[in-house]
Amino acid sequence: MQLLQEVIQYTQSHLAELWGALGDHLLLVLIALGFSMAVCIPLGIWTARSKAVSAVVLNTFNALRVIPSIAVLFLAIPVWGLSFTSAVIALTLLAFPPVLVNTDAAYRTIDPAIRESAKGMGMTAGQILWRVETPLALPIIVAGIRTAATEVIASATLAAFIGIGGLGVFVVRGFALYDIAILLVGAVPVALLALSAEIILEAAQRKLQPPA
């Protein structure tokens, strides 16, 4: 009970800073997800057309998953310095694998008979892609975005380690001062953001599911 009171008191006394940190956090997340989708969805559509290309590209991007987020962040620092750009690049690379893998799988698993039927109706390759394949692929693509969003929201806290801001500022401060209340002021909103993204994207995924 005392801990809860301390969290509330600290939040009230640092409300402006908390809102600013939340804004920074959301900006990092949205830019990273936007870049990853802009790169990986077209790339996934392309790799799905060739097993050989798919194997090479997916294995390369999956290798990113074994590199800790903090390591990617620190690797970006020598090139871009202690900057917003470094944080965005690290988070974008983190989001690449789930978006790319799911996009590739979404288009690869479409029944070839569906494409043949569309061809038989006189559709062009572009029409088949956008009118037939993409509506079928969207639920799986959104599932990849959902995974990426959760990972990026959590990992964006690391930006505070290089002075970029975000909700991680309170987490780092809490650790430095051995103050759990301050730590929770940053950690709880991060958890709520991740949960909200999960709920919203899961609902979108169900909405996009084609009728059986």
Short mmCIF file of C-alpha atoms in Angstrom, two decimals:
data_model
loop_
_atom_site.label_atom_id
_atom_site.label_comp_id
_atom_site.label_asym_id
_atom_site.label_seq_id
_atom_site.Cartn_x
_atom_site.Cartn_y
_atom_site.Cartn_z
CA MET A 1 0.00 0.00 0.00
CA GLN A 2 2.82 2.36 0.86
CA LEU A 3 4.52 1.53 -2.45
CA LEU A 4 1.34 2.42 -4.35
CA GLN A 5 1.13 5.75 -2.54
CA GLU A 6 4.76 6.49 -3.43
CA VAL A 7 4.10 5.68 -7.09
CA ILE A 8 1.04 7.97 -7.16
CA GLN A 9 2.88 10.79 -5.40
CA TYR A 10 5.88 10.57 -7.72
CA THR A 11 3.62 10.43 -10.77
CA GLN A 12 1.71 13.54 -9.65
CA SER A 13 4.89 15.49 -8.99
CA HIS A 14 6.47 14.47 -12.34
CA LEU A 15 3.35 14.40 -14.53
CA ALA A 16 4.69 16.74 -17.22
CA GLU A 17 7.89 14.73 -17.49
CA LEU A 18 5.88 11.48 -17.67
CA TRP A 19 3.73 12.78 -20.55
CA GLY A 20 6.85 13.91 -22.39
CA ALA A 21 8.50 10.54 -21.88
CA LEU A 22 5.36 8.77 -23.09
CA GLY A 23 5.36 10.91 -26.24
CA ASP A 24 9.03 10.13 -26.91
CA HIS A 25 8.40 6.43 -26.33
CA LEU A 26 5.44 6.30 -28.73
CA LEU A 27 7.38 8.25 -31.37
CA LEU A 28 10.26 5.76 -31.23
CA VAL A 29 7.86 2.82 -31.49
CA LEU A 30 5.78 4.21 -34.35
CA ILE A 31 8.80 5.23 -36.45
CA ALA A 32 10.50 1.85 -35.94
CA LEU A 33 7.34 -0.09 -36.81
CA GLY A 34 6.67 2.17 -39.79
CA PHE A 35 10.14 1.63 -41.23
CA SER A 36 10.02 -2.13 -40.62
CA MET A 37 6.66 -2.45 -42.37
CA ALA A 38 7.77 -0.26 -45.29
CA VAL A 39 10.83 -2.48 -45.84
CA CYS A 40 9.71 -5.95 -44.80
CA ILE A 41 6.24 -6.23 -46.33
CA PRO A 42 7.44 -5.58 -49.92
CA LEU A 43 10.53 -7.71 -49.24
CA GLY A 44 8.39 -10.54 -47.87
CA ILE A 45 6.14 -10.45 -50.94
CA TRP A 46 9.24 -10.76 -53.11
CA THR A 47 10.92 -13.56 -51.10
CA ALA A 48 7.70 -15.59 -51.07
CA ARG A 49 8.10 -16.07 -54.84
CA SER A 50 11.39 -17.98 -54.52
CA LYS A 51 12.36 -20.67 -52.02
CA ALA A 52 16.08 -20.04 -52.54
CA VAL A 53 15.83 -16.29 -52.02
CA SER A 54 13.50 -16.81 -49.07
CA ALA A 55 15.92 -19.17 -47.32
CA VAL A 56 18.85 -16.76 -47.65
CA VAL A 57 16.96 -13.60 -46.67
CA LEU A 58 14.98 -15.14 -43.80
CA ASN A 59 18.04 -16.82 -42.30
CA THR A 60 19.92 -13.52 -42.47
CA PHE A 61 17.16 -11.56 -40.74
CA ASN A 62 16.46 -14.33 -38.22
CA ALA A 63 20.09 -14.06 -37.15
CA LEU A 64 19.19 -10.60 -35.80
CA ARG A 65 17.02 -12.29 -33.19
CA VAL A 66 20.02 -13.79 -31.41
CA ILE A 67 21.60 -10.36 -30.95
CA PRO A 68 20.38 -8.63 -27.75
CA SER A 69 18.58 -5.33 -28.33
CA ILE A 70 21.05 -3.44 -26.16
CA ALA A 71 23.93 -4.81 -28.26
CA VAL A 72 22.30 -3.59 -31.50
CA LEU A 73 21.82 -0.19 -29.88
CA PHE A 74 25.45 0.09 -28.85
CA LEU A 75 26.62 -1.09 -32.29
CA ALA A 76 24.71 1.81 -33.85
CA ILE A 77 26.35 4.40 -31.58
CA PRO A 78 29.79 4.50 -33.33
CA VAL A 79 28.06 5.36 -36.62
CA TRP A 80 25.19 7.63 -35.53
CA GLY A 81 26.33 8.62 -32.05
CA LEU A 82 24.16 9.00 -28.96
CA SER A 83 21.19 10.04 -31.05
CA PHE A 84 17.54 9.43 -31.75
CA THR A 85 18.65 7.86 -35.05
CA SER A 86 20.65 5.17 -33.24
CA ALA A 87 17.63 4.21 -31.15
CA VAL A 88 15.31 4.11 -34.19
CA ILE A 89 17.72 1.94 -36.19
CA ALA A 90 18.16 -0.53 -33.33
CA LEU A 91 14.39 -0.82 -32.79
CA THR A 92 13.72 -1.10 -36.54
CA LEU A 93 16.18 -3.98 -36.85
CA LEU A 94 14.47 -5.63 -33.90
CA ALA A 95 11.10 -5.38 -35.67
CA PHE A 96 12.35 -6.72 -39.02
CA PRO A 97 12.31 -10.51 -38.39
CA PRO A 98 8.69 -11.03 -37.23
CA VAL A 99 7.26 -8.75 -39.93
CA LEU A 100 9.37 -10.28 -42.71
CA VAL A 101 8.88 -13.91 -41.66
CA ASN A 102 5.11 -13.55 -41.35
CA THR A 103 4.77 -11.68 -44.64
CA ASP A 104 6.78 -14.33 -46.45
CA ALA A 105 4.72 -17.12 -44.86
CA ALA A 106 1.44 -15.32 -45.56
CA TYR A 107 1.99 -15.16 -49.31
CA ARG A 108 3.84 -18.48 -49.59
CA THR A 109 1.02 -20.51 -48.02
CA ILE A 110 -1.72 -19.21 -50.32
CA ASP A 111 -3.22 -22.12 -52.27
CA PRO A 112 -1.87 -22.01 -55.87
CA ALA A 113 -5.35 -23.05 -57.06
CA ILE A 114 -6.65 -19.65 -55.90
CA ARG A 115 -4.11 -17.87 -58.09
CA GLU A 116 -4.97 -20.10 -61.04
CA SER A 117 -8.67 -19.37 -60.60
CA ALA A 118 -7.94 -15.65 -60.57
CA LYS A 119 -5.86 -15.98 -63.74
CA GLY A 120 -8.70 -17.88 -65.36
CA MET A 121 -10.97 -14.91 -64.62
CA GLY A 122 -8.61 -12.68 -66.61
CA MET A 123 -6.96 -10.87 -63.71
CA THR A 124 -3.50 -9.36 -64.18
CA ALA A 125 -0.61 -10.21 -61.83
CA GLY A 126 -1.10 -6.90 -60.01
CA GLN A 127 -4.82 -7.48 -59.58
CA ILE A 128 -4.19 -10.97 -58.24
CA LEU A 129 -1.67 -9.60 -55.73
CA TRP A 130 -3.85 -6.79 -54.36
CA ARG A 131 -7.37 -8.15 -54.78
CA VAL A 132 -6.84 -11.84 -54.07
CA GLU A 133 -3.55 -12.57 -52.30
CA THR A 134 -3.22 -9.55 -50.00
CA PRO A 135 -6.66 -9.89 -48.33
CA LEU A 136 -5.81 -13.54 -47.59
CA ALA A 137 -2.33 -12.65 -46.32
CA LEU A 138 -3.27 -9.70 -44.09
CA PRO A 139 -4.20 -11.65 -40.92
CA ILE A 140 -0.79 -13.36 -40.84
CA ILE A 141 1.03 -10.11 -41.63
CA VAL A 142 -0.81 -8.36 -38.77
CA ALA A 143 0.22 -11.21 -36.47
CA GLY A 144 3.85 -10.43 -37.30
CA ILE A 145 3.30 -6.71 -36.71
CA ARG A 146 1.67 -7.60 -33.39
CA THR A 147 4.75 -9.53 -32.29
CA ALA A 148 7.05 -6.75 -33.48
CA ALA A 149 5.01 -4.07 -31.70
CA THR A 150 5.22 -5.84 -28.35
CA GLU A 151 8.97 -6.36 -28.69
CA VAL A 152 9.64 -2.78 -29.80
CA ILE A 153 7.50 -1.22 -27.04
CA ALA A 154 9.43 -3.17 -24.41
CA SER A 155 12.84 -2.57 -25.99
CA ALA A 156 12.28 1.17 -26.48
CA THR A 157 13.01 1.55 -22.77
CA LEU A 158 16.67 0.94 -23.67
CA ALA A 159 16.80 4.31 -25.43
CA ALA A 160 17.10 5.91 -22.00
CA PHE A 161 20.54 4.32 -21.60
CA ILE A 162 21.89 6.62 -24.32
CA GLY A 163 19.94 9.66 -23.16
CA ILE A 164 17.21 9.63 -25.83
CA GLY A 165 14.29 9.60 -23.42
CA GLY A 166 11.16 7.52 -23.36
CA LEU A 167 9.61 5.74 -20.41
CA GLY A 168 12.90 4.00 -19.80
CA VAL A 169 14.10 7.23 -18.17
CA PHE A 170 12.11 6.35 -15.05
CA VAL A 171 13.27 2.73 -15.14
CA VAL A 172 16.93 3.77 -15.31
CA ARG A 173 16.40 6.39 -12.61
CA GLY A 174 14.67 3.86 -10.38
CA PHE A 175 17.57 1.43 -10.73
CA ALA A 176 20.13 4.17 -10.09
CA LEU A 177 18.38 5.34 -6.93
CA TYR A 178 17.29 1.85 -5.80
CA ASP A 179 13.74 3.21 -5.77
CA ILE A 180 11.08 0.73 -6.87
CA ALA A 181 8.36 3.39 -6.96
CA ILE A 182 10.22 5.44 -9.59
CA LEU A 183 10.98 2.29 -11.57
CA LEU A 184 7.28 1.38 -11.62
CA VAL A 185 6.32 4.85 -12.88
CA GLY A 186 8.13 3.89 -16.09
CA ALA A 187 7.58 0.13 -16.15
CA VAL A 188 3.81 0.10 -15.65
CA PRO A 189 3.02 2.39 -18.63
CA VAL A 190 5.33 0.27 -20.81
CA ALA A 191 3.45 -2.86 -19.79
CA LEU A 192 0.09 -1.14 -20.43
CA LEU A 193 1.25 0.05 -23.88
CA ALA A 194 2.37 -3.46 -24.82
CA LEU A 195 -0.92 -4.94 -23.58
CA SER A 196 -2.94 -2.32 -25.47
CA ALA A 197 -1.04 -3.00 -28.69
CA GLU A 198 -1.60 -6.72 -28.24
CA ILE A 199 -5.36 -6.29 -27.73
CA ILE A 200 -5.82 -3.82 -30.62
CA LEU A 201 -3.78 -5.81 -33.14
CA GLU A 202 -5.36 -9.11 -32.09
CA ALA A 203 -8.78 -7.56 -32.72
CA ALA A 204 -7.58 -6.27 -36.12
CA GLN A 205 -6.25 -9.72 -36.96
CA ARG A 206 -9.62 -11.32 -36.19
CA LYS A 207 -11.44 -8.62 -38.17
CA LEU A 208 -9.27 -9.24 -41.23
CA GLN A 209 -9.70 -13.02 -41.09
CA PRO A 210 -11.55 -14.04 -44.28
CA PRO A 211 -14.83 -15.93 -43.83
CA ALA A 212 -14.42 -19.68 -43.65
#
